[in-house]
N, CA and C atoms as an extended XYZ file, in Angstrom:
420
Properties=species:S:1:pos:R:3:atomname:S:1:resname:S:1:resid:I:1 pbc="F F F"
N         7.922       25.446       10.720 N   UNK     1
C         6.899       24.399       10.699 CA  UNK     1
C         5.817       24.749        9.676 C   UNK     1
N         5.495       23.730        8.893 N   UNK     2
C         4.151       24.317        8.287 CA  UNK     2
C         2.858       24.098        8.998 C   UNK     2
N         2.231       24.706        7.821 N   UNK     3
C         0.612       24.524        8.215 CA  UNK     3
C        -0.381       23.738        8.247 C   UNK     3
N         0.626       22.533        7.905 N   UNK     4
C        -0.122       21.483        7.748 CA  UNK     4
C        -1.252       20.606        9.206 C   UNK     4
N        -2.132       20.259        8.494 N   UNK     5
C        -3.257       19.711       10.017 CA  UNK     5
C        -2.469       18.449       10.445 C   UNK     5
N        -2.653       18.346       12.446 N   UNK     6
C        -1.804       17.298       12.901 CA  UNK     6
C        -2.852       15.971       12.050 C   UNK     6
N        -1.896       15.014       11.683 N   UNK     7
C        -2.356       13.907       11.010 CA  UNK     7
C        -3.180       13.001       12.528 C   UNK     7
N        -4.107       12.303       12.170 N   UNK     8
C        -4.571       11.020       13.654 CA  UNK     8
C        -3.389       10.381       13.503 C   UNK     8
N        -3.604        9.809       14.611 N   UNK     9
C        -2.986        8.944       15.445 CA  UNK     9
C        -3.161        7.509       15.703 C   UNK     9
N        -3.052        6.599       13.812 N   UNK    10
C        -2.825        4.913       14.633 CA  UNK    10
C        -2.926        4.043       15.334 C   UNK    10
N        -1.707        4.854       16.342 N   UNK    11
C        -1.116        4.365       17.190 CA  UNK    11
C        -1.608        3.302       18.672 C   UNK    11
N        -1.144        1.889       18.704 N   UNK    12
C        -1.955        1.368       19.535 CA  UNK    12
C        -1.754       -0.118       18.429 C   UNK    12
N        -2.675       -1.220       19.739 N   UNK    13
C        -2.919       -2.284       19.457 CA  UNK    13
C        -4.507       -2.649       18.903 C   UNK    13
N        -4.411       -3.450       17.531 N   UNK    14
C        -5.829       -3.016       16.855 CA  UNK    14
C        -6.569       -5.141       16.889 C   UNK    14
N        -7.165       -5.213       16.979 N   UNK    15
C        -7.768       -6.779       16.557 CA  UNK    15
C        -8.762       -6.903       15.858 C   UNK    15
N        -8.576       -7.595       14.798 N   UNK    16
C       -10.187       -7.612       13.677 CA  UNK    16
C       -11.343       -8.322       14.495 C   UNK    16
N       -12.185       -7.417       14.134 N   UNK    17
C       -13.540       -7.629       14.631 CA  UNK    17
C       -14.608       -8.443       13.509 C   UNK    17
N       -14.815       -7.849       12.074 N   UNK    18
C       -15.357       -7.950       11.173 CA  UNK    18
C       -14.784       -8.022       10.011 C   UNK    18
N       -15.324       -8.857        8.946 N   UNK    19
C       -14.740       -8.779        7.543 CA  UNK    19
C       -15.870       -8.300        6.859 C   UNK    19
N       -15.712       -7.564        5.285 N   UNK    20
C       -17.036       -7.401        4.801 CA  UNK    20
C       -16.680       -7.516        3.052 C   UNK    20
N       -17.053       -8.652        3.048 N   UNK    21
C       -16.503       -9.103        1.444 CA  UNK    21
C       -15.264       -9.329        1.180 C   UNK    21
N       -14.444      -10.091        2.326 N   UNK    22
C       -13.068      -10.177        2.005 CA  UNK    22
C       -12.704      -11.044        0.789 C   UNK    22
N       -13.389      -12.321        1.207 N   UNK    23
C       -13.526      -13.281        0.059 CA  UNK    23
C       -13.375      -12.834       -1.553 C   UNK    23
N       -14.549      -12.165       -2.542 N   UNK    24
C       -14.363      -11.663       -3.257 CA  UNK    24
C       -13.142      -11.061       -3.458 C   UNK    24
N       -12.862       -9.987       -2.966 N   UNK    25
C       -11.593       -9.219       -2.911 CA  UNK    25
C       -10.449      -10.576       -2.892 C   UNK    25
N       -10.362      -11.150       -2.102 N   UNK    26
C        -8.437      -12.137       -2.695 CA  UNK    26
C        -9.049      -13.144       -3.569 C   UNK    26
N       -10.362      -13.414       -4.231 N   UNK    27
C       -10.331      -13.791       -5.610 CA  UNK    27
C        -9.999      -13.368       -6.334 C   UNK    27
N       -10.415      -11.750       -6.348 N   UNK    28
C       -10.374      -10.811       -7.886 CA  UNK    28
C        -8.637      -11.078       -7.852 C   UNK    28
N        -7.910      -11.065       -6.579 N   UNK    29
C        -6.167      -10.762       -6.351 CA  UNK    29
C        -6.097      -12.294       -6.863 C   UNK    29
N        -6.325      -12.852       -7.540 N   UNK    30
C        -6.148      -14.438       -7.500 CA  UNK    30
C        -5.054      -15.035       -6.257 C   UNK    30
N        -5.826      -15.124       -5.395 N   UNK    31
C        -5.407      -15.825       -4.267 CA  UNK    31
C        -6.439      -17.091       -4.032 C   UNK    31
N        -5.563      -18.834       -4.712 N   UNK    32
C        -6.525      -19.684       -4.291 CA  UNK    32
C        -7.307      -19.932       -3.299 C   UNK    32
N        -8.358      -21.095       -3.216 N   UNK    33
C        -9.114      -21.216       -2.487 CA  UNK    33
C        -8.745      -21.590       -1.212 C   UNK    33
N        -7.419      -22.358       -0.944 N   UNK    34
C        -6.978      -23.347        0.335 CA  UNK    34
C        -6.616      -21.740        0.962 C   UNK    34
N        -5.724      -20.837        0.794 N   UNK    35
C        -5.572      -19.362        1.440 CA  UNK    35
C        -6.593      -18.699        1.503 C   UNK    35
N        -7.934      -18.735        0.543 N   UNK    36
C        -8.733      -18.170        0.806 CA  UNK    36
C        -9.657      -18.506        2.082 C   UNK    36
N        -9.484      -19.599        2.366 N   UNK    37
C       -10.024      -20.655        3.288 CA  UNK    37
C        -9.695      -20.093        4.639 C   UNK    37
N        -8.164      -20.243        4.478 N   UNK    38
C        -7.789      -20.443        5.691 CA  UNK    38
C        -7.162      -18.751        6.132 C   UNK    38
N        -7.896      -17.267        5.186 N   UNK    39
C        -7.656      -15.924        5.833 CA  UNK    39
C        -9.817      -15.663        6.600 C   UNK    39
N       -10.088      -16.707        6.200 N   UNK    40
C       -11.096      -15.921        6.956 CA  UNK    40
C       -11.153      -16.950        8.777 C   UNK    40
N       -10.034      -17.596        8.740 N   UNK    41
C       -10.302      -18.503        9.837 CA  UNK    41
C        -9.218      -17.886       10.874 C   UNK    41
N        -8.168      -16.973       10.329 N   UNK    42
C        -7.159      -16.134       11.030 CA  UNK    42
C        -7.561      -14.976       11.979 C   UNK    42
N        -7.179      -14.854       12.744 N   UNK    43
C        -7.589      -14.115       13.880 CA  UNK    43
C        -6.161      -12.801       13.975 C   UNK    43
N        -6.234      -11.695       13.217 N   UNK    44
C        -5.371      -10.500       12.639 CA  UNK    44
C        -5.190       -9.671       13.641 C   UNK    44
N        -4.109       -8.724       14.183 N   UNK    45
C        -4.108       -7.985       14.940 CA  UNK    45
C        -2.579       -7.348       14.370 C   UNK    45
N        -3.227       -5.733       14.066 N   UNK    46
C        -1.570       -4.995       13.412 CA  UNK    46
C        -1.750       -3.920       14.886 C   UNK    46
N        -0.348       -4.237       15.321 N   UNK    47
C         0.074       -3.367       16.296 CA  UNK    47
C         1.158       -1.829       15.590 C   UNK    47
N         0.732       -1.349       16.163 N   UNK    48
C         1.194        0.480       15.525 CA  UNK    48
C         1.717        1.322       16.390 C   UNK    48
N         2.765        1.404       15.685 N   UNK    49
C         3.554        3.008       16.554 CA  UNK    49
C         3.594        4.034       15.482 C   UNK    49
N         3.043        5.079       15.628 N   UNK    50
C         2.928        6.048       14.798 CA  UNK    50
C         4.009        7.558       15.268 C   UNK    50
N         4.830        8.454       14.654 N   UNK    51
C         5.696        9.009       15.366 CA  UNK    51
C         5.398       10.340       14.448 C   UNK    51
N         4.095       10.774       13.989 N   UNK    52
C         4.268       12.083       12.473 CA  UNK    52
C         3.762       11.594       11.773 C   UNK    52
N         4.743       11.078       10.236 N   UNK    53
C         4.335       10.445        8.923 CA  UNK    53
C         5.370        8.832        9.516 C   UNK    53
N         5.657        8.596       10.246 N   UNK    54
C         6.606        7.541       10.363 CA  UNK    54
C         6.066        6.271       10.961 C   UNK    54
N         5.660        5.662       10.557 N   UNK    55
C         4.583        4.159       10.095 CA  UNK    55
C         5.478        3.142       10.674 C   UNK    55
N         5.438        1.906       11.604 N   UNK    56
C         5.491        0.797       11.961 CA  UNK    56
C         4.934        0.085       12.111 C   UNK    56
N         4.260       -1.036       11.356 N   UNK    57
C         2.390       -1.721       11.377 CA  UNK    57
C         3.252       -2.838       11.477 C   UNK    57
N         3.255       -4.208       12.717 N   UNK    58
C         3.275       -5.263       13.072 CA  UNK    58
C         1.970       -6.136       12.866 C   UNK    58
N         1.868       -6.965       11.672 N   UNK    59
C         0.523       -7.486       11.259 CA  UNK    59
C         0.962       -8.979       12.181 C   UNK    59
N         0.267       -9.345       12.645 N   UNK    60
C         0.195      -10.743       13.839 CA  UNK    60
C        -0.705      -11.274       13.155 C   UNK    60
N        -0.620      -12.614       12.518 N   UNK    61
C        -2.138      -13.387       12.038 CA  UNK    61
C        -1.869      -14.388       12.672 C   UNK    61
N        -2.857      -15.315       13.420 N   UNK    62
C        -2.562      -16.653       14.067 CA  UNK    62
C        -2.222      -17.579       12.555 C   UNK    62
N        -1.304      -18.511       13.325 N   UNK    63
C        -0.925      -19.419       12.246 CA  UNK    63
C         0.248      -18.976       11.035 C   UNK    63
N         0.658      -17.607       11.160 N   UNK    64
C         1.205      -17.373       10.087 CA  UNK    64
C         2.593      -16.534       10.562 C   UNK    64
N         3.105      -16.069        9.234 N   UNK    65
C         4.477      -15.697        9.869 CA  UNK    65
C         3.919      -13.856       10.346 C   UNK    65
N         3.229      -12.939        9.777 N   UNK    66
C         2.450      -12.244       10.196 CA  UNK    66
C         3.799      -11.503        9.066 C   UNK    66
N         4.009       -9.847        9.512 N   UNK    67
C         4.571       -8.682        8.436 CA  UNK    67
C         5.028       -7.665        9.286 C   UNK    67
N         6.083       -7.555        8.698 N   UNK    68
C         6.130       -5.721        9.543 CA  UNK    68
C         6.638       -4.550        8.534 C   UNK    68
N         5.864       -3.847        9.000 N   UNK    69
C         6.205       -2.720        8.127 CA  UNK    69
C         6.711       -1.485        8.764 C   UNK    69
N         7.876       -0.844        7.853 N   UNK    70
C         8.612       -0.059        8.133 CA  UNK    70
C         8.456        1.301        7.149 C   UNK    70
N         7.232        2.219        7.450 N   UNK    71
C         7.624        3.335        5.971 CA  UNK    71
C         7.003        4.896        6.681 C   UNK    71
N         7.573        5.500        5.629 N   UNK    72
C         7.150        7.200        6.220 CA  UNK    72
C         5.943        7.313        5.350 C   UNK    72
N         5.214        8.167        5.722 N   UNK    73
C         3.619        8.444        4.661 CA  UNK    73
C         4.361        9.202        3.860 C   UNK    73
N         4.375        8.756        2.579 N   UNK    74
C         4.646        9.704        0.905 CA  UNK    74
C         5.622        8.790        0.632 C   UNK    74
N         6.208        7.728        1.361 N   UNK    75
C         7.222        7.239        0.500 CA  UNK    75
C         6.954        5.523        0.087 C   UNK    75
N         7.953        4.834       -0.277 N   UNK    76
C         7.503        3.514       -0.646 CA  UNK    76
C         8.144        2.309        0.416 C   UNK    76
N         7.761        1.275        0.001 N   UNK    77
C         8.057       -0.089        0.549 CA  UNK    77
C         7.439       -1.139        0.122 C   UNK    77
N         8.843       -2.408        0.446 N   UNK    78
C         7.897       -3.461       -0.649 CA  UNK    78
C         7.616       -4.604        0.733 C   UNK    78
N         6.866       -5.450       -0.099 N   UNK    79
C         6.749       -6.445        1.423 CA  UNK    79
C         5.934       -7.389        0.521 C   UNK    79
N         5.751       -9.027        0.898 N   UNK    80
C         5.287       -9.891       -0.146 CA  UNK    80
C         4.121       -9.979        0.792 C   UNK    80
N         3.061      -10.390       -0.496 N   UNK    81
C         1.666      -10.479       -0.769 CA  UNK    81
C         1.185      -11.668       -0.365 C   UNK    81
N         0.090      -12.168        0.381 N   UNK    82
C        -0.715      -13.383        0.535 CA  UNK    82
C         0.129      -14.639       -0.216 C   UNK    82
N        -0.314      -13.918       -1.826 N   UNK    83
C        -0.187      -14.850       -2.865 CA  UNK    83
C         1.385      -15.402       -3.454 C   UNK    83
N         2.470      -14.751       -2.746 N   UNK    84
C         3.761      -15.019       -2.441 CA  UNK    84
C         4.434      -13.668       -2.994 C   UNK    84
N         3.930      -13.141       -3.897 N   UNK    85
C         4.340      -12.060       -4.622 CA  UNK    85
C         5.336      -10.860       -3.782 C   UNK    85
N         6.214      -10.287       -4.417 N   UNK    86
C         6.585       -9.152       -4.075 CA  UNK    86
C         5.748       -8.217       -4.467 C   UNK    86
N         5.249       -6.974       -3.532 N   UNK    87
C         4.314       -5.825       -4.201 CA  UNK    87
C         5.516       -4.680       -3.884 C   UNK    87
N         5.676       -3.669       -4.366 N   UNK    88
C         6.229       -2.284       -4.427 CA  UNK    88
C         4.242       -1.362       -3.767 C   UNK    88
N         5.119       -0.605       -2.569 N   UNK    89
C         3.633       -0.203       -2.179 CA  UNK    89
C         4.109        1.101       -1.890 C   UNK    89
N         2.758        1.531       -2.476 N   UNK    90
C         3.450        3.517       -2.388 CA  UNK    90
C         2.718        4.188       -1.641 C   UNK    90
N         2.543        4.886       -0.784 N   UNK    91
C         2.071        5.594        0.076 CA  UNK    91
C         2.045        6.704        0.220 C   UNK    91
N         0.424        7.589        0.830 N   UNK    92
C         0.635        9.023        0.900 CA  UNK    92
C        -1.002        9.387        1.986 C   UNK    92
N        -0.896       10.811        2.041 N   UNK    93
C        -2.171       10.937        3.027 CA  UNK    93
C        -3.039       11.225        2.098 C   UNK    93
N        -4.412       10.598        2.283 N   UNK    94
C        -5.464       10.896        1.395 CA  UNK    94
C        -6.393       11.678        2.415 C   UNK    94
N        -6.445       12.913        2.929 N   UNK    95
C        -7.197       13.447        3.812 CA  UNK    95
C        -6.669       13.023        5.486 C   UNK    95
N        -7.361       12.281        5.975 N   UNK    96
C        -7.008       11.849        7.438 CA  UNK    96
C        -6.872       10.265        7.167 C   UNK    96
N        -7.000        9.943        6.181 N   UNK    97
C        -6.755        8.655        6.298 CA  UNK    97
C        -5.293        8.402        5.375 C   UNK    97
N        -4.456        7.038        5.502 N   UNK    98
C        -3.302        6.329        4.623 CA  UNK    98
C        -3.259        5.863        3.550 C   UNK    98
N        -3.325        6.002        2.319 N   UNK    99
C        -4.047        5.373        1.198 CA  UNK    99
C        -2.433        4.628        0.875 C   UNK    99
N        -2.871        2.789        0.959 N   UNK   100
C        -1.487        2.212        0.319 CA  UNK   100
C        -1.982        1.864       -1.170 C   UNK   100
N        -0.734        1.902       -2.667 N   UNK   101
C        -1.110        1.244       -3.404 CA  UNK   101
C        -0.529       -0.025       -3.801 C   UNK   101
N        -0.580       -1.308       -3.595 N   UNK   102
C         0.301       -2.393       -3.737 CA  UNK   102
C         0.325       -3.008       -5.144 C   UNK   102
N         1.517       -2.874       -5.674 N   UNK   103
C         1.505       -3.137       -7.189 CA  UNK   103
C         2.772       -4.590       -7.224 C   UNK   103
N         1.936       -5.711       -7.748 N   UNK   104
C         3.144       -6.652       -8.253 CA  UNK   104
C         3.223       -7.220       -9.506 C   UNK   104
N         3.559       -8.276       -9.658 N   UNK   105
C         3.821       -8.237      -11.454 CA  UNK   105
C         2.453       -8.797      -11.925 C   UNK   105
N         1.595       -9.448      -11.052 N   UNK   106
C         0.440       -9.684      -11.826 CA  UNK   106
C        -0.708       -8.713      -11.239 C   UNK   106
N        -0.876       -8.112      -10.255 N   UNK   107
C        -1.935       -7.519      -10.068 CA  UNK   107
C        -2.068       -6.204       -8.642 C   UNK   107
N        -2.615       -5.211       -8.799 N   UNK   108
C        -2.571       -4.221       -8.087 CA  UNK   108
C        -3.825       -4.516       -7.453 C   UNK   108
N        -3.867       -3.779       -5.987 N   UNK   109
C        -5.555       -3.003       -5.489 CA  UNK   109
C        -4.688       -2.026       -4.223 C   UNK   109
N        -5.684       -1.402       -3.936 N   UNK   110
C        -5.741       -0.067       -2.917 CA  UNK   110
C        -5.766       -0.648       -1.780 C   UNK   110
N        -5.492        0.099       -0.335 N   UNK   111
C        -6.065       -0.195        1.051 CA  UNK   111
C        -5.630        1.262        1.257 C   UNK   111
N        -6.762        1.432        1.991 N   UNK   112
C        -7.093        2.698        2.985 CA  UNK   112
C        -6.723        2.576        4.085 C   UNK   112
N        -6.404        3.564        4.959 N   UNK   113
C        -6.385        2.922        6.506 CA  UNK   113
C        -6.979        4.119        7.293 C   UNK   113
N        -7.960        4.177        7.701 N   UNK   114
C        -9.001        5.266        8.237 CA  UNK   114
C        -9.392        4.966        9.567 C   UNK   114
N        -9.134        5.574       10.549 N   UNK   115
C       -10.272        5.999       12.004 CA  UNK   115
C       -11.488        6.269       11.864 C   UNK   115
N       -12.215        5.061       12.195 N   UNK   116
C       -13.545        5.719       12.474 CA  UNK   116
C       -13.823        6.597       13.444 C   UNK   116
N       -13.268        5.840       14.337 N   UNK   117
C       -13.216        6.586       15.816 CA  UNK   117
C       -12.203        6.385       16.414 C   UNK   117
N       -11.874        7.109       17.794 N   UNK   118
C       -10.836        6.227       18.393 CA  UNK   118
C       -10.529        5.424       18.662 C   UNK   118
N       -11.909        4.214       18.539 N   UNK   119
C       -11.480        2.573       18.997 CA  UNK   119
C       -11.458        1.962       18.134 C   UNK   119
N       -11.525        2.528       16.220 N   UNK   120
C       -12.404        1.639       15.456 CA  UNK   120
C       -12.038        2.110       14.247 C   UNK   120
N       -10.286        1.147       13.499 N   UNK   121
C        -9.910        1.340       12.830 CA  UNK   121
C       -10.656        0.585       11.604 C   UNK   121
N       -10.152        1.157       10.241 N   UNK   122
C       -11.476        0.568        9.159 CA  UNK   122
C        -9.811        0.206        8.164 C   UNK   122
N       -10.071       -0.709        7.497 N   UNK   123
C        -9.320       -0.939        6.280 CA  UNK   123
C       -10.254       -0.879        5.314 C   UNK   123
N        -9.756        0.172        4.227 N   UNK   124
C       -10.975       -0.252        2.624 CA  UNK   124
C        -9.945       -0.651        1.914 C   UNK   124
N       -10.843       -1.519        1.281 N   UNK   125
C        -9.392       -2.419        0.503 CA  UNK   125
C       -10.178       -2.732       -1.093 C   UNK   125
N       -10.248       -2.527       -2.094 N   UNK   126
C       -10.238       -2.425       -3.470 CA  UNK   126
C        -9.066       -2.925       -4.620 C   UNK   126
N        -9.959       -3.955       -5.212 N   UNK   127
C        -9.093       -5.004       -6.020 CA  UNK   127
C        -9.028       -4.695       -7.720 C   UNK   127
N        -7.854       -5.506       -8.505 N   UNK   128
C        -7.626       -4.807       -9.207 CA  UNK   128
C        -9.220       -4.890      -10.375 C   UNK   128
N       -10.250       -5.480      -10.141 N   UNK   129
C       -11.484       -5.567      -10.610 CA  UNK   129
C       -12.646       -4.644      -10.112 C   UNK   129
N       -12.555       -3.999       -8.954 N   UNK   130
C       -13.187       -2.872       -8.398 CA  UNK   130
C       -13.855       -3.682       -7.012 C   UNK   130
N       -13.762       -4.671       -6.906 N   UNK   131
C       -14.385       -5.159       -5.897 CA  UNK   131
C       -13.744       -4.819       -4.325 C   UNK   131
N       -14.891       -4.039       -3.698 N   UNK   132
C       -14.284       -3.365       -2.412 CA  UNK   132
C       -14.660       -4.389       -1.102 C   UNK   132
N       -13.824       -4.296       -0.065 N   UNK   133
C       -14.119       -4.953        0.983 CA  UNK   133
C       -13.304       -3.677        1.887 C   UNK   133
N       -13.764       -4.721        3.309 N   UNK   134
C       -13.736       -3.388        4.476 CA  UNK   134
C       -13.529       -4.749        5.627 C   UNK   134
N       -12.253       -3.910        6.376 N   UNK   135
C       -11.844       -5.098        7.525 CA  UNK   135
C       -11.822       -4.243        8.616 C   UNK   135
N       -12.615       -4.516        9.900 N   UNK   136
C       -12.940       -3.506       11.067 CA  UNK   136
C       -11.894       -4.065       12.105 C   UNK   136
N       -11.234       -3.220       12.658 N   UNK   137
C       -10.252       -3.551       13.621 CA  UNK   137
C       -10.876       -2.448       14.814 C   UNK   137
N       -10.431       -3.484       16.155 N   UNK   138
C       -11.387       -2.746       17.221 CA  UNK   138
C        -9.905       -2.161       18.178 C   UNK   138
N        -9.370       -1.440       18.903 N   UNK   139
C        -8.636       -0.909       19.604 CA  UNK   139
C        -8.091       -1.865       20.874 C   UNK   139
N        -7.182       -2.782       21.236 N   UNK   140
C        -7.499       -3.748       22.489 CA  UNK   140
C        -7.285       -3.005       23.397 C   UNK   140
């Protein structure tokens, strides 16, 4: 075994509480206005089983078809974007937190996925213009 520190723990059912500059952020991603409209009126909840580095994020948005994701931390996966796009998203541990990078043919940005605490997951999310936003998910 190495020496590596046990990574947190995900794991659990999360529901957005707060947005903080989401808007900006899926402009800079050119995501029109009618989607832009209608992600701040969605009510988000990614459910998580975490097993090590082995990632299962069930994104639930009301109204929508929602996402699931299937990946180990350090490796990749693709999954389509708001804006219809396919992204290639690469993944690895940035300290205690998940740093994804989602790259498609017109435009990249970052998301973090960090514990604040145990009830109070944080997304930082950074567009391909620098514009950062932050989506608070509360523990149900």
């Amino acid at each position: 075994m190495s020496g590596k520190c046990p990574s947190p723990d995900f794991s659990g059912k999360w529901r957005l509480r707060t947005s903080d500059n989401f808007d900006p952020f899926l402009q800079d991603c050119d995501v029109g206005m009618l989607k832009r409209q209608a992600a701040k009126m969605v009510s988000s909840e990614h459910h998580i089983t975490q097993e090590g580095d082995k990632m299962s994020v069930n994104v639930v948005a009301t109204g929508q078809s929602g996402k699931q994701q299937e990946y180990e931390v350090g490796g990749n996966f693709t999954e389509k974007e708001i804006n219809g796009e396919e992204a290639e998203v690469t993944t690895a541990w940035e300290g205690e937190s998940i740093k994804e990078v989602h790259v498609t043919s017109s435009f990249s940005y970052t998301l973090v996925r960090q514990l604040e605490d145990p009830e109070t997951m944080v997304l930082h999310l950074e567009s391909p213009k620098g514009t950062k936003a932050r989506r608070i998910y509360k523990k149900m």
